[in-house]
GROMACS .gro file of C-alpha atoms in nm:
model
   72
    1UNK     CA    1   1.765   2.234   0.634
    2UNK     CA    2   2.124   2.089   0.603
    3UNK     CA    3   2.421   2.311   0.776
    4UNK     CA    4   2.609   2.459   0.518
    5UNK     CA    5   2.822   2.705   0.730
    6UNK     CA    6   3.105   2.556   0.989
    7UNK     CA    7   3.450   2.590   1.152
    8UNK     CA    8   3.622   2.909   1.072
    9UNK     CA    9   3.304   3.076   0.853
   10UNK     CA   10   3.062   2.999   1.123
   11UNK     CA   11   3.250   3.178   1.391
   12UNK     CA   12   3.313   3.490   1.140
   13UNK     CA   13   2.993   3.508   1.050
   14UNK     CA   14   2.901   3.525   1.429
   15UNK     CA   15   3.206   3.800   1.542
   16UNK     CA   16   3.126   4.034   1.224
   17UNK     CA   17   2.726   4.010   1.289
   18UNK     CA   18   2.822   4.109   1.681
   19UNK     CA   19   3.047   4.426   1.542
   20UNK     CA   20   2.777   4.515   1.297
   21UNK     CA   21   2.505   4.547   1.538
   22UNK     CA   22   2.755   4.759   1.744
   23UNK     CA   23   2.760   5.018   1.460
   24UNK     CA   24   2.397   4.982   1.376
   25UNK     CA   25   2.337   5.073   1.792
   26UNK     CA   26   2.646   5.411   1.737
   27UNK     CA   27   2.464   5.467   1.438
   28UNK     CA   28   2.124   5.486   1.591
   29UNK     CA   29   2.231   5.670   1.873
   30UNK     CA   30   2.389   5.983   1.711
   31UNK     CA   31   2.096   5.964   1.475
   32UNK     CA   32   2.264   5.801   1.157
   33UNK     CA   33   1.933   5.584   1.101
   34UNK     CA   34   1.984   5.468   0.727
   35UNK     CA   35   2.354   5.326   0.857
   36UNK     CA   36   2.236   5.197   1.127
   37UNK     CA   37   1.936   5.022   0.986
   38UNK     CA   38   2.179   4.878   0.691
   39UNK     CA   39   2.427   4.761   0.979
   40UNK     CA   40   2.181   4.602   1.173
   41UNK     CA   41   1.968   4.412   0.926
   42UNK     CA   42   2.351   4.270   0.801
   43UNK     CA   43   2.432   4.171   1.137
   44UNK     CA   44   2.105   4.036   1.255
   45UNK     CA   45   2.157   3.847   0.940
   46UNK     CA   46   2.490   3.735   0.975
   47UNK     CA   47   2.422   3.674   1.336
   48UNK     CA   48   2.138   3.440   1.236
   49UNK     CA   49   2.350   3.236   0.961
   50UNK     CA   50   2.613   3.143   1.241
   51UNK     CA   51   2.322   3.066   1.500
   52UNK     CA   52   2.170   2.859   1.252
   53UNK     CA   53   2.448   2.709   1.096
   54UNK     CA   54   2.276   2.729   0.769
   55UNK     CA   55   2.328   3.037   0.479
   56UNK     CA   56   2.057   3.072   0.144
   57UNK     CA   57   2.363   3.215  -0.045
   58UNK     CA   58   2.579   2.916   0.015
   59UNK     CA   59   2.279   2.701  -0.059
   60UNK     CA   60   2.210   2.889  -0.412
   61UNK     CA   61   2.584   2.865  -0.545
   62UNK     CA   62   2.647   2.499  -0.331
   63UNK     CA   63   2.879   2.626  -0.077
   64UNK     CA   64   2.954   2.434   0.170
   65UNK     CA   65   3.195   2.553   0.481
   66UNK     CA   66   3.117   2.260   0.718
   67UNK     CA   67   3.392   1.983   0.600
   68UNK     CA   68   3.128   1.745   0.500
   69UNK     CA   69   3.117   1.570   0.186
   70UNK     CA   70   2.822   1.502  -0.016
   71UNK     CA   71   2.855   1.109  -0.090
   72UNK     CA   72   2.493   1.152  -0.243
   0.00000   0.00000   0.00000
């Protein structure tokens, strides 16, 4: 897989996955489990894309946050 997600997205992608699985924890705790099970799929998700460095959606529309060119 080629990264497709860098710089400013990347880190996004990482703070916003972090808050998410905050709210999906609140959630869980005073026993909101359809938000928190939305929240923390998203975040685990988002939190995965900026590990990873690589996102499907970006792939499927050619996105590509990194700064590279494609000289192919």
């Amino acid at each position: 897989m080629r990264t497709n997600v860098g710089g400013f997205d990347r880190v996004f992608r990482g703070v916003l996955g972090v808050w998410l699985v905050v709210v999906a924890l609140a959630a869980l705790r005073v026993g909101r489990r359809t938000t928190a099970a939305v929240a923390g799929i998203a975040g685990v998700g988002l939190l995965q894309n900026a590990a990873m460095g690589f996102c499907g959606g970006n792939w499927v529309f050619g996105i590509d946050t990194t700064g590279e060119r494609d000289e192919g």
